[in-house]
GROMACS .gro file of C-alpha atoms in nm:
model
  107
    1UNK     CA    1  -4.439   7.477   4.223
    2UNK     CA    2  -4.183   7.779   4.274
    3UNK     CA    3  -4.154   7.800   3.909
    4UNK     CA    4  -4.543   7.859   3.921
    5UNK     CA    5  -4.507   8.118   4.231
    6UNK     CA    6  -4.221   8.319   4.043
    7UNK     CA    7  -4.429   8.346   3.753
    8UNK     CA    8  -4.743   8.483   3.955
    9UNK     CA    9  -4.531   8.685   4.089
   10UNK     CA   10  -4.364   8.847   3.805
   11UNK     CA   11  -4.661   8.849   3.617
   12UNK     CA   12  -4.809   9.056   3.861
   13UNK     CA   13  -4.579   9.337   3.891
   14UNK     CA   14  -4.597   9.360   3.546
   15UNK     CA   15  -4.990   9.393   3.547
   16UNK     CA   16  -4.929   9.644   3.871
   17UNK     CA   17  -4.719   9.876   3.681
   18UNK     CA   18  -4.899   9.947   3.395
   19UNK     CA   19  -5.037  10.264   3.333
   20UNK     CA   20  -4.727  10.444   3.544
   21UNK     CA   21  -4.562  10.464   3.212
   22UNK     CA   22  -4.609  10.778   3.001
   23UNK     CA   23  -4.867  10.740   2.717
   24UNK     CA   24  -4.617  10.801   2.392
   25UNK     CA   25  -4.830  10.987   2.121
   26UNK     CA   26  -4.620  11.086   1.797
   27UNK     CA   27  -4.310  11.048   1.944
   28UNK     CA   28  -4.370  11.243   2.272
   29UNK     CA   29  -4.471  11.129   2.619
   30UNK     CA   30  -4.761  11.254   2.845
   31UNK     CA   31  -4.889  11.182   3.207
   32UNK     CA   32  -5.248  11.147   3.246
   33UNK     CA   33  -5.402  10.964   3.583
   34UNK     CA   34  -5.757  10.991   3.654
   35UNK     CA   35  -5.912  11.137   3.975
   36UNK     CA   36  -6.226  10.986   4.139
   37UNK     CA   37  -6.397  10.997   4.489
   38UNK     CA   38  -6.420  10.662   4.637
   39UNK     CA   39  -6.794  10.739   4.699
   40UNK     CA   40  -6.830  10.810   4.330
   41UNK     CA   41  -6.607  10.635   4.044
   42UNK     CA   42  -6.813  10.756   3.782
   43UNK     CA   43  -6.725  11.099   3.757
   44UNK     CA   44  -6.355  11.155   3.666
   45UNK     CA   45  -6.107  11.447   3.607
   46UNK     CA   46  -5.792  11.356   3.453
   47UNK     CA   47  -5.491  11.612   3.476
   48UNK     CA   48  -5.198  11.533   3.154
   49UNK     CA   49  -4.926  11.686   3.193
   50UNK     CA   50  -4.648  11.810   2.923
   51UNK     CA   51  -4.854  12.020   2.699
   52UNK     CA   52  -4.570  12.152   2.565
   53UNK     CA   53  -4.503  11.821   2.371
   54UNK     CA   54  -4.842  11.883   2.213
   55UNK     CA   55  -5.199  11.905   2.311
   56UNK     CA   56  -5.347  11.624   2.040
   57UNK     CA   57  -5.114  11.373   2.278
   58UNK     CA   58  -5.247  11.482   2.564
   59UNK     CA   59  -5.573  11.430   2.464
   60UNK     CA   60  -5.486  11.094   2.363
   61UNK     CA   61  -5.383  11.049   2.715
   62UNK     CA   62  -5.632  11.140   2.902
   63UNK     CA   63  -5.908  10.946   2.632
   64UNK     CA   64  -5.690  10.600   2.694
   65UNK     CA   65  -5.647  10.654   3.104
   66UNK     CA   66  -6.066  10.726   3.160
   67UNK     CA   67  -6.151  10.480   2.883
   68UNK     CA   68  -5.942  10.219   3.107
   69UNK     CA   69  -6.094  10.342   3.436
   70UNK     CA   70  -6.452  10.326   3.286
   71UNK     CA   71  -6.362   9.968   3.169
   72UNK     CA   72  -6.220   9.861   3.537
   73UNK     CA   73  -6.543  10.033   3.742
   74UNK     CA   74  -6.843  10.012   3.467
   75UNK     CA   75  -6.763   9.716   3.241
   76UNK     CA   76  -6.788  10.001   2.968
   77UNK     CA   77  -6.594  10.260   2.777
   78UNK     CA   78  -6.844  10.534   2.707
   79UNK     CA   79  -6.781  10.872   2.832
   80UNK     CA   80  -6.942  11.153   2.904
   81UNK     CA   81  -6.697  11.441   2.856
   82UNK     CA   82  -6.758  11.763   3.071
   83UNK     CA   83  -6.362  11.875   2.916
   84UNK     CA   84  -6.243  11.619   2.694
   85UNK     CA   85  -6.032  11.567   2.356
   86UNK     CA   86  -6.368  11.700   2.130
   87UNK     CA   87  -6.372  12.076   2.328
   88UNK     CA   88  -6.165  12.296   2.154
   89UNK     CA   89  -5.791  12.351   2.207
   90UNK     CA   90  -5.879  12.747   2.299
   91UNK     CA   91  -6.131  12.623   2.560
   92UNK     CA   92  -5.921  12.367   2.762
   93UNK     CA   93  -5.829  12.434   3.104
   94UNK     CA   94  -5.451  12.477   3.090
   95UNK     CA   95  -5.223  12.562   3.344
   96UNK     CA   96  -4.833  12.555   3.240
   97UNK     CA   97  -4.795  12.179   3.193
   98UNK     CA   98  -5.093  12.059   3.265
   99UNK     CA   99  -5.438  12.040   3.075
  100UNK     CA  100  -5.704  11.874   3.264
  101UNK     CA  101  -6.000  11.689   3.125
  102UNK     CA  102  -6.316  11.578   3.314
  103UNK     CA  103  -6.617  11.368   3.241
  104UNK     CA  104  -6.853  11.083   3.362
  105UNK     CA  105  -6.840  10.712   3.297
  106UNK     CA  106  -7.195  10.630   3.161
  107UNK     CA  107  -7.243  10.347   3.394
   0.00000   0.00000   0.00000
């Protein structure tokens, strides 16, 4: 039975720490966590940080971490992008590091 417990238990601190790991995208590593009201899960914006290592990673990013909170809310992974990795590079909202990226979850 604690052989049982200690698995549970690792198994969930392993579940519980995914996603805090930088998404790796050719070789370089970008931060991307979604925002969302409690009230309202649906719509999303998604800050990704290190542009500098390239904005087609941090597009990447930001695509995998909404596509995973659409899954976990909606049961789906269709998006509605307001700012997402189809708008072009010259009209993305960057500030230093960070790029953000917004949408919807079509729930």
């Amino acid at each position: 039975m604690r052989g049982l417990t200690a698995t549970l238990l690792i198994s969930a601190l392993a579940l519980s720490a995914c996603g805090k790991d930088p998404y790796e995208y050719a070789g370089s590593n970008h931060r991307a966590k979604v925002k969302s009201a409690r009230s309202d899960r649906a719509v999303m914006v998604i800050p990704t940080k290190r542009v500098s290592d390239g904005l087609e990673g941090a597009k990447a990013a930001a695509e995998f971490e909404a596509t995973r909170h659409c899954i976990h809310y909606f049961g789906t992974s269709d998006i509605i992008w307001t700012v997402g990795p189809e708008t072009p590079d010259d009209q993305l909202p960057i500030d230093g590091e960070v790029v953000t990226f917004s949408g919807e979850c079509a729930a």
